[in-house]
Amino acid sequence: MISLYVIGAFAAVVILSFLMAPRRASVEGFFEGQLAGRAPGLWTLVLSQVTTWIFARSLMNSAILGYYYGAPGTLAYAAYYLSFLTGGYIIGELRARDATSVQDWLGARFGAAGMGTYNVVIALRLLSEVFANLLVVGLVFSAVMPDAPWSGTAAIVVVAVLGLGYSAWGGLSAALRTDVVQMVVFLAVFGVAFVYLVASPGFSLAAIVTSEGASGTRQGWVLLAVALLQVFSYPAHDPVMMDRGFIADRKTTRASFLHAFWLSALCILAFGVFGIHAANLGAAYEGQLLNTWAGMFPTWVYVALLVSLLVSALSTLDSALSSAARLSVEELRLAPRTLGGGRVAMLVFMVAGGALTLWGNATLFDAVAVSGTASMFLTPVMVAVFGLGWSVPLWSYLVSFAAAILGAAAYFLRGAEWMAALLPDAPKYEQLFVICVVVLVVGFGAVTLGRVAGRAGG
């Protein structure tokens, strides 16, 4: 019965998304997000930013980290949403320099090497977005249909086809229009579930704030430190956020980033409370918390949580695909700047991301940790250029890039015996913290030496 409720509610959202997608597609709307020939308004931009950043993986990460590490765990994940503030700052600096994208700015400073290295990182980021959100779809349907082992895979295929369908029709303009609808639905459905939780007899705000989770708070505080180290560069490697920074005027864009910060952070913190509450009640961890919640809440609350996850997954998929089309066509020039070229790019990314769900890795935070570490090569460069007004030589940029990629690879391969021998003998999040510190030290060292050498040579 639960599966029928979930399928019915999600089908209604999908149908509504198709109805909201533009009837006529244009090249400008597909790649630039113009709605009826105009740039999107403030709240269209805000709701689109929020719904693409509180995606299904993030909601689950917040709840899972809250379950294990209490309030510090959820706070650590919410800290990544400071990216709206740092991202707004980065967009402002780029536009002040008349850059039309991060690639445009990097290309002007570092040539093909600058654009190429960045494009590799964001291509991997987009693949991880498609993969992780489809994975959550599979987890949801596997949880509500445990007697049908094929349900998770079938749901992934169906959602991939449906998401690709309306995304490929209108591109970025379709993503913007459907994001608004999907965000309103998410807020309504999740809001009802959250009110029930807060009003329930066993809920205590003091217990939530002071909770130590199922495993203690230490790793939560470590993750908070990691987030603060990564948050300056994190938005710059997210093409979904960066693309939305160049489609409206500067005043509207600046305001949209500020509003998106507080709204998304509240949503993430609120969803994390469901994980913290489960740990406080001593509930056993089952299936990414989905089966845990099934035993904790009435059917309608459980269905509301699952539909919230599915809606957020769908909204992120269309935005990731529109950014993938822009990357492939406008930056990499792998296809002509036509509707057909953009749609082929979307298809390739959806197929590749869907194929990754067969890989078997269900550790949702790993994708965030790996891509966040890889993005850190931009931190020393942007601090030097934007904050200090320095000129960064190409070799310094490449050293910083190599350090970040090696750091991301080290965390990803930490389970291998040879890599374990190189890393500190500590829990994985403490290893991640050490890796991030080393990456930043090498990057800032390279940038500083480049500055010194430049002045000496000049």
Coordinates of C-alpha atoms in Angstrom, one line a residue:
M1 CA 0.0 0.0 0.0
I2 CA 2.8 2.4 0.9
S3 CA 4.4 1.8 -2.6
L4 CA 1.1 2.8 -4.3
Y5 CA 0.9 6.0 -2.3
V6 CA 4.6 6.9 -3.2
I7 CA 4.2 6.0 -6.8
G8 CA 0.9 7.9 -7.1
A9 CA 2.2 11.0 -5.5
F10 CA 5.5 11.0 -7.5
A11 CA 3.6 10.4 -10.7
A12 CA 1.5 13.5 -10.0
V13 CA 4.7 15.5 -9.6
V14 CA 6.1 14.1 -12.8
I15 CA 3.0 14.9 -14.8
L16 CA 3.0 18.5 -13.3
S17 CA 6.6 18.9 -14.3
F18 CA 5.8 17.9 -17.9
L19 CA 2.9 20.4 -17.9
M20 CA 5.1 23.2 -16.6
A21 CA 7.9 22.6 -19.1
P22 CA 7.8 25.1 -22.0
R23 CA 5.7 24.1 -25.0
R24 CA 8.2 25.6 -27.5
A25 CA 11.9 25.1 -27.1
S26 CA 14.4 27.7 -28.4
V27 CA 18.2 27.6 -28.4
E28 CA 18.4 30.6 -26.2
G29 CA 16.0 29.1 -23.6
F30 CA 17.7 25.7 -23.8
F31 CA 21.2 27.0 -23.0
E32 CA 20.7 30.4 -21.4
G33 CA 17.5 29.8 -19.4
Q34 CA 15.4 32.6 -20.9
L35 CA 11.7 32.4 -20.1
A36 CA 9.5 33.9 -22.8
G37 CA 12.6 35.8 -24.0
R38 CA 13.4 37.3 -20.6
A39 CA 15.8 36.5 -17.8
P40 CA 14.2 34.7 -14.8
G41 CA 12.9 36.8 -11.9
L42 CA 14.3 36.8 -8.4
W43 CA 12.1 34.1 -6.8
T44 CA 12.3 31.8 -9.9
L45 CA 16.1 32.0 -9.5
V46 CA 15.9 31.5 -5.7
L47 CA 13.7 28.5 -5.8
S48 CA 15.7 27.0 -8.6
Q49 CA 18.9 27.4 -6.7
V50 CA 17.5 25.9 -3.5
T51 CA 15.7 22.9 -5.1
T52 CA 18.8 22.0 -7.0
W53 CA 21.0 22.2 -3.9
I54 CA 18.8 20.4 -1.4
F55 CA 18.8 17.4 -3.7
A56 CA 18.0 13.9 -2.5
R57 CA 21.6 13.0 -1.8
S58 CA 22.0 16.1 0.5
L59 CA 18.8 15.3 2.4
M60 CA 19.9 11.8 3.0
N61 CA 23.4 12.9 4.0
S62 CA 22.1 15.4 6.5
A63 CA 19.8 12.8 8.1
I64 CA 22.5 10.1 8.1
L65 CA 25.2 12.3 9.6
G66 CA 22.7 13.6 12.2
Y67 CA 21.8 10.0 13.1
Y68 CA 25.5 9.0 13.6
Y69 CA 27.0 12.2 15.0
G70 CA 24.1 14.2 16.4
A71 CA 23.6 17.9 15.9
P72 CA 27.3 18.5 14.8
G73 CA 26.8 16.0 12.0
T74 CA 23.9 17.8 10.5
L75 CA 25.5 21.2 11.2
A76 CA 28.6 20.0 9.3
Y77 CA 26.5 19.2 6.2
A78 CA 24.6 22.5 6.5
A79 CA 27.9 24.3 6.5
Y80 CA 28.3 23.4 2.8
Y81 CA 25.4 25.7 2.1
L82 CA 27.6 28.6 3.0
S83 CA 28.5 28.0 -0.6
F84 CA 25.7 30.3 -1.6
L85 CA 27.5 33.1 0.1
T86 CA 31.0 32.3 -1.2
G87 CA 29.5 31.4 -4.6
G88 CA 27.7 34.8 -4.7
Y89 CA 31.1 36.5 -3.9
I90 CA 32.8 34.5 -6.7
I91 CA 30.1 35.3 -9.2
G92 CA 30.4 39.0 -8.3
E93 CA 34.2 39.0 -8.8
L94 CA 33.9 37.1 -12.2
R95 CA 31.2 39.5 -13.5
A96 CA 33.2 42.5 -12.3
R97 CA 35.9 41.2 -14.6
D98 CA 33.4 40.8 -17.5
A99 CA 33.8 37.0 -17.4
T100 CA 30.8 35.1 -18.7
S101 CA 31.7 31.8 -16.9
V102 CA 34.4 30.3 -14.7
Q103 CA 35.8 28.7 -17.8
D104 CA 36.0 32.1 -19.5
W105 CA 37.9 33.6 -16.5
L106 CA 40.3 30.6 -16.2
G107 CA 40.9 30.6 -20.0
A108 CA 41.8 34.2 -20.0
R109 CA 44.4 33.6 -17.2
F110 CA 45.7 30.1 -17.8
G111 CA 44.7 29.3 -21.4
A112 CA 43.6 25.8 -22.5
A113 CA 45.2 24.2 -19.5
G114 CA 43.0 26.3 -17.1
M115 CA 39.8 25.5 -18.9
G116 CA 40.7 21.9 -19.5
T117 CA 41.5 21.0 -15.9
Y118 CA 38.4 22.8 -14.6
N119 CA 36.1 21.1 -17.2
V120 CA 37.4 17.7 -16.1
V121 CA 36.4 18.4 -12.5
I122 CA 33.0 19.7 -13.3
A123 CA 32.2 16.8 -15.7
L124 CA 32.9 14.4 -12.9
R125 CA 30.8 16.5 -10.6
L126 CA 27.8 16.4 -13.0
L127 CA 28.2 12.6 -13.4
S128 CA 28.2 12.3 -9.6
E129 CA 25.0 14.3 -9.4
V130 CA 23.2 12.1 -11.8
F131 CA 24.6 9.0 -10.2
A132 CA 23.8 9.9 -6.6
N133 CA 20.3 11.1 -7.2
L134 CA 19.3 8.1 -9.2
L135 CA 20.8 6.0 -6.5
V136 CA 18.5 7.6 -3.9
V137 CA 15.6 6.8 -6.2
G138 CA 16.6 3.2 -6.2
L139 CA 17.0 3.1 -2.4
V140 CA 13.6 4.6 -1.9
F141 CA 11.8 2.1 -4.1
S142 CA 13.8 -0.8 -2.8
A143 CA 12.7 0.2 0.7
V144 CA 9.0 0.5 -0.1
M145 CA 8.9 -2.7 -2.3
P146 CA 11.3 -5.1 -0.4
D147 CA 9.6 -8.2 -1.9
A148 CA 10.5 -7.0 -5.5
P149 CA 14.3 -7.0 -5.7
W150 CA 14.1 -5.5 -9.2
S151 CA 12.1 -2.5 -8.0
G152 CA 15.1 -0.2 -7.3
T153 CA 16.7 -0.8 -10.7
A154 CA 13.3 -0.4 -12.5
A155 CA 12.6 2.9 -10.7
I156 CA 16.1 4.2 -11.6
V157 CA 15.4 3.5 -15.3
V158 CA 11.9 5.0 -15.2
V159 CA 12.9 8.2 -13.5
A160 CA 16.0 8.5 -15.7
V161 CA 13.7 8.3 -18.8
L162 CA 11.1 10.7 -17.5
G163 CA 13.6 13.2 -16.2
L164 CA 15.5 13.1 -19.5
G165 CA 12.2 13.5 -21.4
Y166 CA 11.2 16.9 -20.1
S167 CA 14.8 18.1 -19.5
A168 CA 15.7 17.4 -23.2
W169 CA 12.6 19.2 -24.4
G170 CA 13.4 22.6 -22.9
G171 CA 16.9 22.5 -21.4
L172 CA 17.7 25.2 -18.8
S173 CA 14.4 27.0 -19.3
A174 CA 12.5 23.8 -18.5
A175 CA 14.7 23.2 -15.4
L176 CA 13.9 26.7 -14.1
R177 CA 10.2 26.4 -14.6
T178 CA 9.8 22.9 -13.2
D179 CA 12.2 23.8 -10.3
V180 CA 9.7 26.3 -9.0
V181 CA 6.8 23.8 -9.0
Q182 CA 9.0 21.1 -7.5
M183 CA 10.3 23.3 -4.8
V184 CA 6.8 24.4 -3.8
V185 CA 5.6 20.8 -3.7
F186 CA 8.7 19.8 -1.6
L187 CA 8.1 22.6 0.9
A188 CA 4.5 21.7 1.3
V189 CA 5.0 18.0 1.7
F190 CA 8.1 18.1 3.8
G191 CA 6.7 21.0 5.9
V192 CA 3.7 18.9 6.9
A193 CA 6.0 16.0 8.0
F194 CA 8.2 18.3 9.9
V195 CA 5.3 19.9 11.8
Y196 CA 4.1 16.5 12.8
L197 CA 7.6 15.6 14.1
V198 CA 7.9 18.8 16.2
A199 CA 4.4 18.3 17.6
S200 CA 4.9 14.6 18.5
P201 CA 5.0 13.8 22.2
G202 CA 8.5 12.4 22.2
F203 CA 10.1 15.4 20.4
S204 CA 12.4 17.7 22.4
L205 CA 14.4 20.5 20.8
A206 CA 16.8 20.5 23.7
A207 CA 17.5 16.8 23.1
I208 CA 18.0 17.5 19.4
V209 CA 20.6 20.2 20.0
T210 CA 22.5 18.3 22.7
S211 CA 22.3 14.9 20.9
E212 CA 25.5 12.9 20.5
G213 CA 24.0 10.6 17.8
A214 CA 24.6 6.9 17.6
S215 CA 28.4 7.3 17.4
G216 CA 29.3 10.4 19.3
T217 CA 29.9 13.9 18.1
R218 CA 33.7 13.9 17.4
Q219 CA 33.5 13.0 13.7
G220 CA 30.7 15.5 13.3
W221 CA 32.9 18.3 14.5
V222 CA 35.7 17.0 12.2
L223 CA 33.4 17.1 9.2
L224 CA 32.4 20.7 10.1
A225 CA 36.1 21.6 9.9
V226 CA 36.3 19.9 6.6
A227 CA 33.3 21.7 5.2
L228 CA 34.7 25.1 6.3
L229 CA 38.0 24.2 4.5
Q230 CA 36.2 23.3 1.3
V231 CA 33.3 25.8 1.2
F232 CA 35.2 28.6 -0.5
S233 CA 36.0 26.6 -3.6
Y234 CA 33.0 24.2 -3.4
P235 CA 30.5 26.4 -5.3
A236 CA 33.0 27.2 -8.1
H237 CA 33.1 23.6 -9.2
D238 CA 29.3 23.2 -9.2
P239 CA 28.1 24.2 -12.7
V240 CA 24.5 24.2 -11.7
M241 CA 25.1 27.1 -9.3
M242 CA 27.6 28.8 -11.5
D243 CA 25.3 28.7 -14.6
R244 CA 22.5 30.4 -12.6
G245 CA 24.9 33.2 -11.7
F246 CA 25.1 34.6 -15.2
I247 CA 21.5 34.6 -16.5
A248 CA 20.0 37.5 -14.6
D249 CA 21.2 41.1 -13.8
R250 CA 23.7 41.5 -11.0
K251 CA 21.3 42.9 -8.4
T252 CA 18.8 40.0 -8.9
T253 CA 21.6 37.5 -8.9
R254 CA 23.2 38.8 -5.6
A255 CA 19.8 38.8 -3.9
S256 CA 19.0 35.3 -5.1
F257 CA 22.2 33.9 -3.6
L258 CA 21.4 35.4 -0.2
H259 CA 17.9 34.1 -0.1
A260 CA 18.9 30.7 -1.4
F261 CA 21.4 30.4 1.5
W262 CA 19.0 30.8 4.4
L263 CA 16.2 28.8 2.8
S264 CA 18.3 25.8 1.8
A265 CA 20.2 25.8 5.1
L266 CA 16.9 25.7 7.0
C267 CA 15.7 22.8 4.8
I268 CA 18.9 20.8 5.4
L269 CA 18.9 21.4 9.1
A270 CA 15.2 20.4 9.4
F271 CA 15.7 17.2 7.4
G272 CA 18.7 16.3 9.6
V273 CA 16.4 16.5 12.7
F274 CA 14.7 13.4 11.4
G275 CA 18.0 11.5 11.6
I276 CA 18.9 12.9 15.0
H277 CA 15.5 12.1 16.4
A278 CA 15.8 8.5 15.2
A279 CA 19.2 8.2 17.1
N280 CA 17.7 9.8 20.2
L281 CA 14.9 7.1 20.2
G282 CA 17.5 4.4 19.9
A283 CA 16.2 3.2 16.6
A284 CA 18.4 0.7 14.7
Y285 CA 19.9 2.0 11.5
E286 CA 18.4 0.3 8.5
G287 CA 18.7 0.9 4.8
Q288 CA 19.9 4.6 4.7
L289 CA 17.4 5.3 7.5
L290 CA 14.5 4.6 5.2
N291 CA 13.4 1.4 6.9
T292 CA 14.2 3.0 10.3
W293 CA 11.6 5.8 9.6
A294 CA 9.1 3.3 8.4
G295 CA 8.9 1.9 12.0
M296 CA 9.0 5.4 13.6
F297 CA 6.3 7.3 11.8
P298 CA 2.7 6.9 10.6
T299 CA 2.3 5.9 7.0
W300 CA 1.5 9.4 5.8
V301 CA 4.6 10.9 7.3
Y302 CA 6.8 8.2 5.9
V303 CA 5.3 8.7 2.5
A304 CA 5.8 12.5 2.8
L305 CA 9.5 12.0 3.5
L306 CA 9.9 9.6 0.6
V307 CA 8.1 11.9 -1.8
S308 CA 10.3 14.8 -0.6
L309 CA 13.4 12.7 -1.5
L310 CA 12.0 11.8 -4.9
V311 CA 10.9 15.3 -5.8
S312 CA 14.4 16.7 -4.9
A313 CA 16.0 13.9 -6.9
L314 CA 14.0 14.8 -10.0
S315 CA 14.6 18.6 -9.6
T316 CA 18.4 18.0 -9.5
L317 CA 18.5 15.7 -12.4
D318 CA 17.0 18.2 -14.8
S319 CA 19.4 20.9 -13.7
A320 CA 22.4 18.6 -13.9
L321 CA 21.4 17.6 -17.4
S322 CA 21.0 21.2 -18.5
S323 CA 24.4 22.1 -17.1
A324 CA 25.9 19.0 -18.8
A325 CA 24.4 20.2 -22.2
R326 CA 25.9 23.7 -21.7
L327 CA 29.3 22.2 -20.7
S328 CA 29.4 19.9 -23.7
V329 CA 28.2 22.4 -26.3
E330 CA 29.3 25.8 -25.2
E331 CA 32.5 25.1 -23.3
L332 CA 33.9 21.8 -24.8
R333 CA 32.3 22.4 -28.2
L334 CA 31.7 18.6 -28.6
A335 CA 28.4 19.2 -30.3
P336 CA 26.8 22.0 -32.3
R337 CA 24.9 24.7 -30.5
T338 CA 21.5 23.3 -31.4
L339 CA 18.7 21.6 -29.6
G340 CA 19.8 18.3 -31.0
G341 CA 23.4 18.8 -29.8
G342 CA 22.3 19.7 -26.3
R343 CA 19.9 16.7 -26.2
V344 CA 22.6 14.3 -27.2
A345 CA 24.8 15.6 -24.4
M346 CA 22.0 15.1 -21.9
L347 CA 21.5 11.6 -23.1
V348 CA 25.2 10.7 -22.7
F349 CA 25.4 12.0 -19.2
M350 CA 22.1 10.3 -18.1
V351 CA 23.3 7.0 -19.5
A352 CA 26.7 7.3 -17.9
G353 CA 25.3 8.4 -14.5
G354 CA 22.7 5.6 -14.6
A355 CA 25.4 3.1 -15.4
L356 CA 27.3 4.2 -12.3
T357 CA 24.4 3.1 -10.1
L358 CA 25.4 -0.5 -10.9
W359 CA 28.8 0.1 -9.4
G360 CA 27.4 -0.8 -5.9
N361 CA 28.8 2.2 -3.8
A362 CA 25.9 3.5 -1.7
T363 CA 28.0 5.7 0.6
L364 CA 26.4 9.0 -0.4
F365 CA 28.8 11.3 1.4
D366 CA 31.8 10.0 -0.5
A367 CA 30.8 11.8 -3.7
V368 CA 30.6 15.1 -1.8
A369 CA 34.0 14.5 -0.1
V370 CA 35.8 13.5 -3.3
S371 CA 34.5 16.3 -5.5
G372 CA 34.8 18.9 -2.7
T373 CA 38.5 17.9 -2.3
A374 CA 39.1 18.0 -6.0
S375 CA 37.7 21.6 -6.2
M376 CA 40.1 22.9 -3.6
F377 CA 42.7 23.7 -6.2
L378 CA 40.7 26.9 -6.9
T379 CA 40.9 28.2 -3.3
P380 CA 44.5 29.4 -3.4
V381 CA 44.0 30.8 -6.9
M382 CA 40.9 32.7 -6.1
V383 CA 42.1 34.0 -2.8
A384 CA 45.3 35.3 -4.5
V385 CA 43.5 36.9 -7.4
F386 CA 40.3 38.1 -5.9
G387 CA 41.5 38.9 -2.4
L388 CA 45.1 39.9 -2.8
G389 CA 45.2 41.1 -6.4
W390 CA 48.2 38.8 -7.2
S391 CA 49.0 37.4 -10.6
V392 CA 49.2 33.6 -10.4
P393 CA 51.6 31.8 -12.9
L394 CA 50.4 28.8 -14.8
W395 CA 52.8 26.4 -13.0
S396 CA 51.4 27.4 -9.6
Y397 CA 47.9 26.8 -10.8
L398 CA 48.8 23.3 -12.1
V399 CA 50.6 22.4 -8.9
S400 CA 47.5 23.4 -6.9
F401 CA 45.4 21.4 -9.3
A402 CA 47.6 18.3 -9.0
A403 CA 47.6 18.5 -5.2
A404 CA 43.8 18.6 -5.1
I405 CA 43.3 15.7 -7.6
L406 CA 45.8 13.6 -5.7
G407 CA 44.1 14.4 -2.4
A408 CA 40.7 13.4 -3.8
A409 CA 42.2 10.2 -5.2
A410 CA 43.8 9.5 -1.8
Y411 CA 40.4 9.7 0.0
F412 CA 38.6 7.7 -2.7
L413 CA 41.3 4.9 -2.6
R414 CA 41.7 5.0 1.2
G415 CA 40.5 1.4 1.5
A416 CA 43.5 0.0 -0.5
E417 CA 46.3 -1.3 1.6
W418 CA 49.0 0.7 -0.1
M419 CA 47.0 4.0 0.4
A420 CA 46.1 3.1 4.0
A421 CA 49.8 2.9 4.7
L422 CA 50.3 6.5 3.5
L423 CA 47.3 8.0 5.4
P424 CA 47.1 8.6 9.2
D425 CA 45.7 5.7 11.2
A426 CA 42.5 7.5 12.1
P427 CA 38.8 7.4 11.2
K428 CA 38.1 8.3 7.6
Y429 CA 36.8 11.8 8.3
E430 CA 39.9 12.7 10.2
Q431 CA 41.9 11.4 7.2
L432 CA 39.9 13.6 5.0
F433 CA 40.6 16.6 7.2
V434 CA 44.4 15.9 7.0
I435 CA 44.1 15.5 3.2
C436 CA 42.3 18.9 2.9
V437 CA 44.9 20.7 5.0
V438 CA 47.8 19.2 2.9
V439 CA 46.0 20.2 -0.3
L440 CA 45.6 23.8 0.9
V441 CA 49.2 24.0 2.2
V442 CA 50.6 22.8 -1.1
G443 CA 48.3 25.1 -3.1
F444 CA 49.0 28.2 -1.1
G445 CA 52.7 27.4 -1.1
A446 CA 52.7 27.1 -4.9
V447 CA 50.8 30.4 -5.3
T448 CA 53.1 32.2 -2.8
L449 CA 56.2 30.9 -4.5
G450 CA 54.8 32.0 -7.9
R451 CA 54.3 35.5 -6.5
V452 CA 57.8 35.7 -5.1
A453 CA 59.4 34.4 -8.3
G454 CA 57.3 36.8 -10.3
R455 CA 58.4 39.8 -8.3
A456 CA 62.0 38.7 -8.3
G457 CA 61.9 38.2 -12.1
G458 CA 60.1 41.5 -12.7

